C-alpha cells in the first residue's frame, strides 16, 4: 500500500471525526510515513511498518469519547429465544474468564447478548448446545503481573430469564454475579481471587467456590449445595435444599441464616462459624481455632460440634441427639428440651441440668467449662 | 499485563522519551520499542491524551521541506514521571516483601 492509499483509507473511514481532528490524524500518519522513508524504507515498507488501517482507525476512535462507548460493546451476539447468531439454540452456558467480572443479566427483549471491552478480547459461540465464552488466551506482554482493576473489565451475559441446563464459570481474578432470574440443572462456579454472588436456583447439584474471594449465596433452592472459599468469608442465606449442604473455608468465616437442608456440614480451620435459624436433618460443625455460634438451630436427628480451641455457644437450639467436643474451648448453650446429659471437663467447671428422658447429649472438654440450660 | 497499568507505563515512557530533548512521533516509537510494545498507531492516542492533560506541548517545525510536529515535556509531565518513580519505589518495597527470604524464627 502506498502512502496516498493509506491516507485515503483513513479519510474514508473517519468521516465521523470533526474536520480539525481528521486533518490532525492525516498529518500525523503522513509525517510518520515520511520519517520512515527518510530512515531508508521504501514507501510500501513504510506503510507496512505502521500496521493495518483498521488498527489506526481503532486507535484514533479510542480517543474520541463518543465512539469509545460503542467500541466497548463492539462484539455482540444478538439473537432471539436463546438461539445464537448462527441459529443454534443453547441450553447450557460455559464461561472461561481471566480478569473480567462475569455478570449475568436477564434480557428484557428475549435476545441474547454477550458484551465485552474490545481491549479484552473474548470469543463467544454455541458449541453443541453450549453457549461457550472464552477470554482469548493471547497475552501480549508478560513483564509484570500486577492486577489493578480496569473499569472496562466486565463480561456482560444477557440471556432470557428462565431455565437452563448447566452453568459453568471459571475465572481468575474477576468477580461473578448471577441474579435470581435464572434456574439451572447443575452449577459449578469457581473464581480464584474474585468474589462470587449467586442468587439463582438449581435443581441438581450446586458448587460455588472461590480461593481468596468472598462467596455469597442467597435465596437459592438447590438439589444439593457446596459452597466454599479458602481465605474468603462465606455467607449463605435463604438456602433450601432437601439434599446435603456443605460449607468449607480455611481462614474465612462461615455464616448461614434462615436455611433448611438435609445433611448439613460446615468446616473451617481458623474462621468462626455462625448458624442462625438453620433447620436440617443432621448437623456437623467443625473448627480448629474458630468459635462456633448457633441460634435457633434445629437438627432433627444428630447435632455434632467439634473444635480444638474454639468456644461453642448455642441458644434456642435442639436436636435428636447431641455430641460436642472441644479441647480448650468452653461450651455454653440453651436447649429446647431435656436430654440425657453426659458432660465431662477435666479441669473446667460443669453446670448442666439433671438428666431427663430424651435423646443423648454428650459434651466433653479438657480445660474448658460447660454450662447448659433447658428452656421450658 | 493489566491494561490500566500498561497504559500508565506507556504514558510515562512517552514522557520520558521527550524529556531530555524535544522529539517527534517516529523517533518516540523507535526509542521506546526496545522496552515496551508500542506502534505508531498506539502512540497517537497517547500523545493526544498527554497533550490534553498538559503534560506535553506541541510545536510544528520545518524539516526537509515538510512540517514535523515536535513534542516537549512540561512541568506537569515532569511531575508525572516523579509520581511514577515514587509509586514504583513503593512497588519495589512490596516486591521485596513478597519475595523476601524466609527468616529463621529469631524469637527462639
PDB file of N, CA, C and O in Angstrom, chain A residues 220-268:
ATOM      1  N   UNK A 220     -31.679 -19.335  47.430  1.00  0.00           N
ATOM      2  CA  UNK A 220     -31.433 -20.342  46.408  1.00  0.00           C
ATOM      3  C   UNK A 220     -32.045 -21.674  46.806  1.00  0.00           C
ATOM      4  O   UNK A 220     -31.803 -22.165  47.905  1.00  0.00           O
ATOM      5  N   UNK A 221     -32.863 -22.249  45.920  1.00  0.00           N
ATOM      6  CA  UNK A 221     -33.295 -23.626  46.086  1.00  0.00           C
ATOM      7  C   UNK A 221     -32.308 -24.486  45.321  1.00  0.00           C
ATOM      8  O   UNK A 221     -31.962 -24.163  44.194  1.00  0.00           O
ATOM      9  N   UNK A 222     -31.871 -25.562  45.922  1.00  0.00           N
ATOM     10  CA  UNK A 222     -30.901 -26.411  45.216  1.00  0.00           C
ATOM     11  C   UNK A 222     -31.142 -27.866  45.571  1.00  0.00           C
ATOM     12  O   UNK A 222     -31.689 -28.178  46.638  1.00  0.00           O
ATOM     13  N   UNK A 223     -30.729 -28.774  44.673  1.00  0.00           N
ATOM     14  CA  UNK A 223     -30.784 -30.197  44.971  1.00  0.00           C
ATOM     15  C   UNK A 223     -29.791 -30.527  46.079  1.00  0.00           C
ATOM     16  O   UNK A 223     -30.080 -31.235  47.031  1.00  0.00           O
ATOM     17  N   UNK A 224     -28.598 -29.999  45.916  1.00  0.00           N
ATOM     18  CA  UNK A 224     -27.590 -30.070  46.971  1.00  0.00           C
ATOM     19  C   UNK A 224     -26.663 -28.885  46.782  1.00  0.00           C
ATOM     20  O   UNK A 224     -26.577 -28.341  45.680  1.00  0.00           O
ATOM     21  N   UNK A 225     -25.994 -28.469  47.847  1.00  0.00           N
ATOM     22  CA  UNK A 225     -25.200 -27.252  47.743  1.00  0.00           C
ATOM     23  C   UNK A 225     -23.842 -27.423  48.397  1.00  0.00           C
ATOM     24  O   UNK A 225     -23.727 -27.982  49.482  1.00  0.00           O
ATOM     25  N   UNK A 226     -22.822 -26.942  47.673  1.00  0.00           N
ATOM     26  CA  UNK A 226     -21.459 -26.999  48.199  1.00  0.00           C
ATOM     27  C   UNK A 226     -20.865 -25.610  47.981  1.00  0.00           C
ATOM     28  O   UNK A 226     -20.730 -25.155  46.850  1.00  0.00           O
ATOM     29  N   UNK A 227     -20.560 -24.926  49.067  1.00  0.00           N
ATOM     30  CA  UNK A 227     -20.090 -23.549  48.960  1.00  0.00           C
ATOM     31  C   UNK A 227     -18.791 -23.431  49.733  1.00  0.00           C
ATOM     32  O   UNK A 227     -18.689 -23.970  50.839  1.00  0.00           O
ATOM     33  N   UNK A 228     -17.821 -22.726  49.178  1.00  0.00           N
ATOM     34  CA  UNK A 228     -16.583 -22.641  49.936  1.00  0.00           C
ATOM     35  C   UNK A 228     -15.638 -21.570  49.451  1.00  0.00           C
ATOM     36  O   UNK A 228     -15.766 -21.020  48.371  1.00  0.00           O
ATOM     37  N   UNK A 229     -14.676 -21.283  50.302  1.00  0.00           N
ATOM     38  CA  UNK A 229     -13.575 -20.409  49.954  1.00  0.00           C
ATOM     39  C   UNK A 229     -12.396 -20.860  50.799  1.00  0.00           C
ATOM     40  O   UNK A 229     -12.580 -21.535  51.807  1.00  0.00           O
ATOM     41  N   UNK A 230     -11.191 -20.496  50.397  1.00  0.00           N
ATOM     42  CA  UNK A 230     -10.053 -20.862  51.235  1.00  0.00           C
ATOM     43  C   UNK A 230      -9.816 -19.762  52.267  1.00  0.00           C
ATOM     44  O   UNK A 230      -9.897 -19.992  53.465  1.00  0.00           O
ATOM     45  N   UNK A 231      -9.601 -18.538  51.793  1.00  0.00           N
ATOM     46  CA  UNK A 231      -9.337 -17.473  52.756  1.00  0.00           C
ATOM     47  C   UNK A 231     -10.457 -16.436  52.818  1.00  0.00           C
ATOM     48  O   UNK A 231     -10.431 -15.546  53.647  1.00  0.00           O
ATOM     49  N   UNK A 232     -11.430 -16.524  51.928  1.00  0.00           N
ATOM     50  CA  UNK A 232     -12.524 -15.559  51.959  1.00  0.00           C
ATOM     51  C   UNK A 232     -13.622 -15.988  52.920  1.00  0.00           C
ATOM     52  O   UNK A 232     -13.617 -17.095  53.436  1.00  0.00           O
ATOM     53  N   UNK A 233     -14.559 -15.063  53.179  1.00  0.00           N
ATOM     54  CA  UNK A 233     -15.713 -15.381  54.009  1.00  0.00           C
ATOM     55  C   UNK A 233     -16.810 -15.991  53.151  1.00  0.00           C
ATOM     56  O   UNK A 233     -16.929 -15.686  51.966  1.00  0.00           O
ATOM     57  N   UNK A 234     -17.625 -16.823  53.762  1.00  0.00           N
ATOM     58  CA  UNK A 234     -18.736 -17.444  53.051  1.00  0.00           C
ATOM     59  C   UNK A 234     -20.030 -17.099  53.767  1.00  0.00           C
ATOM     60  O   UNK A 234     -20.141 -17.278  54.979  1.00  0.00           O
ATOM     61  N   UNK A 235     -20.995 -16.585  53.022  1.00  0.00           N
ATOM     62  CA  UNK A 235     -22.255 -16.221  53.626  1.00  0.00           C
ATOM     63  C   UNK A 235     -23.383 -16.875  52.845  1.00  0.00           C
ATOM     64  O   UNK A 235     -23.429 -16.783  51.617  1.00  0.00           O
ATOM     65  N   UNK A 236     -24.290 -17.575  53.525  1.00  0.00           N
ATOM     66  CA  UNK A 236     -25.402 -18.218  52.846  1.00  0.00           C
ATOM     67  C   UNK A 236     -26.675 -17.866  53.578  1.00  0.00           C
ATOM     68  O   UNK A 236     -26.754 -17.969  54.797  1.00  0.00           O
ATOM     69  N   UNK A 237     -27.663 -17.401  52.833  1.00  0.00           N
ATOM     70  CA  UNK A 237     -28.924 -17.033  53.457  1.00  0.00           C
ATOM     71  C   UNK A 237     -30.074 -17.497  52.577  1.00  0.00           C
ATOM     72  O   UNK A 237     -30.036 -17.361  51.352  1.00  0.00           O
ATOM     73  N   UNK A 238     -31.098 -18.061  53.215  1.00  0.00           N
ATOM     74  CA  UNK A 238     -32.263 -18.493  52.443  1.00  0.00           C
ATOM     75  C   UNK A 238     -31.973 -19.656  51.511  1.00  0.00           C
ATOM     76  O   UNK A 238     -32.480 -19.714  50.404  1.00  0.00           O
ATOM     77  N   UNK A 239     -31.145 -20.585  51.946  1.00  0.00           N
ATOM     78  CA  UNK A 239     -30.838 -21.766  51.126  1.00  0.00           C
ATOM     79  C   UNK A 239     -31.843 -22.854  51.479  1.00  0.00           C
ATOM     80  O   UNK A 239     -32.106 -23.122  52.658  1.00  0.00           O
ATOM     81  N   UNK A 240     -32.377 -23.489  50.465  1.00  0.00           N
ATOM     82  CA  UNK A 240     -33.382 -24.508  50.671  1.00  0.00           C
ATOM     83  C   UNK A 240     -33.008 -25.731  49.856  1.00  0.00           C
ATOM     84  O   UNK A 240     -33.080 -25.688  48.635  1.00  0.00           O
ATOM     85  N   UNK A 241     -32.592 -26.792  50.512  1.00  0.00           N
ATOM     86  CA  UNK A 241     -32.249 -27.997  49.761  1.00  0.00           C
ATOM     87  C   UNK A 241     -32.639 -29.246  50.531  1.00  0.00           C
ATOM     88  O   UNK A 241     -32.399 -29.326  51.732  1.00  0.00           O
ATOM     89  N   UNK A 242     -33.253 -30.217  49.842  1.00  0.00           N
ATOM     90  CA  UNK A 242     -33.571 -31.473  50.510  1.00  0.00           C
ATOM     91  C   UNK A 242     -32.298 -32.311  50.687  1.00  0.00           C
ATOM     92  O   UNK A 242     -32.251 -33.220  51.498  1.00  0.00           O
ATOM     93  N   UNK A 243     -31.286 -32.010  49.931  1.00  0.00           N
ATOM     94  CA  UNK A 243     -30.048 -32.796  49.952  1.00  0.00           C
ATOM     95  C   UNK A 243     -29.035 -32.226  50.920  1.00  0.00           C
ATOM     96  O   UNK A 243     -29.357 -31.509  51.862  1.00  0.00           O
ATOM     97  N   UNK A 244     -27.771 -32.522  50.626  1.00  0.00           N
ATOM     98  CA  UNK A 244     -26.711 -32.099  51.538  1.00  0.00           C
ATOM     99  C   UNK A 244     -26.319 -30.651  51.256  1.00  0.00           C
ATOM    100  O   UNK A 244     -26.412 -30.161  50.136  1.00  0.00           O
ATOM    101  N   UNK A 245     -25.873 -29.991  52.301  1.00  0.00           N
ATOM    102  CA  UNK A 245     -25.457 -28.589  52.217  1.00  0.00           C
ATOM    103  C   UNK A 245     -24.136 -28.510  52.954  1.00  0.00           C
ATOM    104  O   UNK A 245     -24.079 -28.744  54.157  1.00  0.00           O
ATOM    105  N   UNK A 246     -23.067 -28.245  52.194  1.00  0.00           N
ATOM    106  CA  UNK A 246     -21.784 -28.216  52.883  1.00  0.00           C
ATOM    107  C   UNK A 246     -21.058 -26.901  52.619  1.00  0.00           C
ATOM    108  O   UNK A 246     -21.119 -26.339  51.534  1.00  0.00           O
ATOM    109  N   UNK A 247     -20.401 -26.401  53.654  1.00  0.00           N
ATOM    110  CA  UNK A 247     -19.638 -25.165  53.562  1.00  0.00           C
ATOM    111  C   UNK A 247     -18.252 -25.417  54.097  1.00  0.00           C
ATOM    112  O   UNK A 247     -18.079 -26.156  55.068  1.00  0.00           O
ATOM    113  N   UNK A 248     -17.266 -24.772  53.460  1.00  0.00           N
ATOM    114  CA  UNK A 248     -15.901 -25.017  53.878  1.00  0.00           C
ATOM    115  C   UNK A 248     -15.049 -23.774  53.677  1.00  0.00           C
ATOM    116  O   UNK A 248     -15.143 -23.117  52.644  1.00  0.00           O
ATOM    117  N   UNK A 249     -14.245 -23.429  54.663  1.00  0.00           N
ATOM    118  CA  UNK A 249     -13.197 -22.432  54.467  1.00  0.00           C
ATOM    119  C   UNK A 249     -12.004 -22.863  55.292  1.00  0.00           C
ATOM    120  O   UNK A 249     -12.111 -23.739  56.154  1.00  0.00           O
ATOM    121  N   UNK A 250     -10.861 -22.246  55.036  1.00  0.00           N
ATOM    122  CA  UNK A 250      -9.702 -22.483  55.902  1.00  0.00           C
ATOM    123  C   UNK A 250      -9.621 -21.338  56.916  1.00  0.00           C
ATOM    124  O   UNK A 250      -9.706 -21.538  58.108  1.00  0.00           O
ATOM    125  N   UNK A 251      -9.489 -20.113  56.412  1.00  0.00           N
ATOM    126  CA  UNK A 251      -9.352 -18.998  57.356  1.00  0.00           C
ATOM    127  C   UNK A 251     -10.537 -18.034  57.330  1.00  0.00           C
ATOM    128  O   UNK A 251     -10.609 -17.125  58.134  1.00  0.00           O
ATOM    129  N   UNK A 252     -11.449 -18.215  56.412  1.00  0.00           N
ATOM    130  CA  UNK A 252     -12.598 -17.309  56.349  1.00  0.00           C
ATOM    131  C   UNK A 252     -13.685 -17.706  57.338  1.00  0.00           C
ATOM    132  O   UNK A 252     -13.704 -18.819  57.853  1.00  0.00           O
ATOM    133  N   UNK A 253     -14.581 -16.756  57.617  1.00  0.00           N
ATOM    134  CA  UNK A 253     -15.723 -17.056  58.479  1.00  0.00           C
ATOM    135  C   UNK A 253     -16.848 -17.681  57.654  1.00  0.00           C
ATOM    136  O   UNK A 253     -16.987 -17.423  56.466  1.00  0.00           O
ATOM    137  N   UNK A 254     -17.668 -18.486  58.326  1.00  0.00           N
ATOM    138  CA  UNK A 254     -18.832 -19.104  57.683  1.00  0.00           C
ATOM    139  C   UNK A 254     -20.090 -18.610  58.373  1.00  0.00           C
ATOM    140  O   UNK A 254     -20.173 -18.643  59.599  1.00  0.00           O
ATOM    141  N   UNK A 255     -21.054 -18.147  57.601  1.00  0.00           N
ATOM    142  CA  UNK A 255     -22.283 -17.653  58.197  1.00  0.00           C
ATOM    143  C   UNK A 255     -23.475 -18.204  57.424  1.00  0.00           C
ATOM    144  O   UNK A 255     -23.540 -18.064  56.203  1.00  0.00           O
ATOM    145  N   UNK A 256     -24.408 -18.822  58.135  1.00  0.00           N
ATOM    146  CA  UNK A 256     -25.594 -19.374  57.483  1.00  0.00           C
ATOM    147  C   UNK A 256     -26.831 -18.849  58.185  1.00  0.00           C
ATOM    148  O   UNK A 256     -26.912 -18.889  59.419  1.00  0.00           O
ATOM    149  N   UNK A 257     -27.789 -18.327  57.441  1.00  0.00           N
ATOM    150  CA  UNK A 257     -29.021 -17.814  58.033  1.00  0.00           C
ATOM    151  C   UNK A 257     -30.242 -18.382  57.321  1.00  0.00           C
ATOM    152  O   UNK A 257     -30.207 -18.612  56.114  1.00  0.00           O
ATOM    153  N   UNK A 258     -31.317 -18.533  58.079  1.00  0.00           N
ATOM    154  CA  UNK A 258     -32.634 -18.877  57.513  1.00  0.00           C
ATOM    155  C   UNK A 258     -32.574 -19.922  56.413  1.00  0.00           C
ATOM    156  O   UNK A 258     -33.036 -19.695  55.308  1.00  0.00           O
ATOM    157  N   UNK A 259     -32.015 -21.075  56.738  1.00  0.00           N
ATOM    158  CA  UNK A 259     -31.872 -22.082  55.699  1.00  0.00           C
ATOM    159  C   UNK A 259     -32.393 -23.419  56.167  1.00  0.00           C
ATOM    160  O   UNK A 259     -32.544 -23.660  57.376  1.00  0.00           O
ATOM    161  N   UNK A 260     -32.722 -24.287  55.207  1.00  0.00           N
ATOM    162  CA  UNK A 260     -33.214 -25.618  55.518  1.00  0.00           C
ATOM    163  C   UNK A 260     -32.544 -26.618  54.598  1.00  0.00           C
ATOM    164  O   UNK A 260     -32.373 -26.356  53.411  1.00  0.00           O
ATOM    165  N   UNK A 261     -32.137 -27.765  55.145  1.00  0.00           N
ATOM    166  CA  UNK A 261     -31.446 -28.735  54.301  1.00  0.00           C
ATOM    167  C   UNK A 261     -31.515 -30.119  54.922  1.00  0.00           C
ATOM    168  O   UNK A 261     -32.005 -30.294  56.036  1.00  0.00           O
ATOM    169  N   UNK A 262     -30.993 -31.115  54.181  1.00  0.00           N
ATOM    170  CA  UNK A 262     -30.867 -32.462  54.714  1.00  0.00           C
ATOM    171  C   UNK A 262     -29.653 -32.517  55.636  1.00  0.00           C
ATOM    172  O   UNK A 262     -29.670 -31.994  56.741  1.00  0.00           O
ATOM    173  N   UNK A 263     -28.577 -33.084  55.110  1.00  0.00           N
ATOM    174  CA  UNK A 263     -27.367 -33.173  55.915  1.00  0.00           C
ATOM    175  C   UNK A 263     -26.577 -31.865  55.809  1.00  0.00           C
ATOM    176  O   UNK A 263     -26.259 -31.410  54.717  1.00  0.00           O
ATOM    177  N   UNK A 264     -26.260 -31.273  56.948  1.00  0.00           N
ATOM    178  CA  UNK A 264     -25.521 -30.016  56.947  1.00  0.00           C
ATOM    179  C   UNK A 264     -24.114 -30.221  57.494  1.00  0.00           C
ATOM    180  O   UNK A 264     -23.933 -30.828  58.546  1.00  0.00           O
ATOM    181  N   UNK A 265     -23.113 -29.720  56.759  1.00  0.00           N
ATOM    182  CA  UNK A 265     -21.731 -29.814  57.233  1.00  0.00           C
ATOM    183  C   UNK A 265     -21.048 -28.475  57.038  1.00  0.00           C
ATOM    184  O   UNK A 265     -21.102 -27.907  55.945  1.00  0.00           O
ATOM    185  N   UNK A 266     -20.415 -27.971  58.067  1.00  0.00           N
ATOM    186  CA  UNK A 266     -19.651 -26.732  57.946  1.00  0.00           C
ATOM    187  C   UNK A 266     -18.297 -26.940  58.593  1.00  0.00           C
ATOM    188  O   UNK A 266     -18.214 -27.356  59.746  1.00  0.00           O
ATOM    189  N   UNK A 267     -17.232 -26.679  57.813  1.00  0.00           N
ATOM    190  CA  UNK A 267     -15.893 -26.880  58.358  1.00  0.00           C
ATOM    191  C   UNK A 267     -15.029 -25.661  58.095  1.00  0.00           C
ATOM    192  O   UNK A 267     -15.001 -25.140  56.986  1.00  0.00           O
ATOM    193  N   UNK A 268     -14.318 -25.224  59.126  1.00  0.00           N
ATOM    194  CA  UNK A 268     -13.342 -24.153  58.945  1.00  0.00           C
ATOM    195  C   UNK A 268     -12.184 -24.411  59.898  1.00  0.00           C
ATOM    196  O   UNK A 268     -12.347 -25.086  60.913  1.00  0.00           O
TER     197      UNK A 268
END
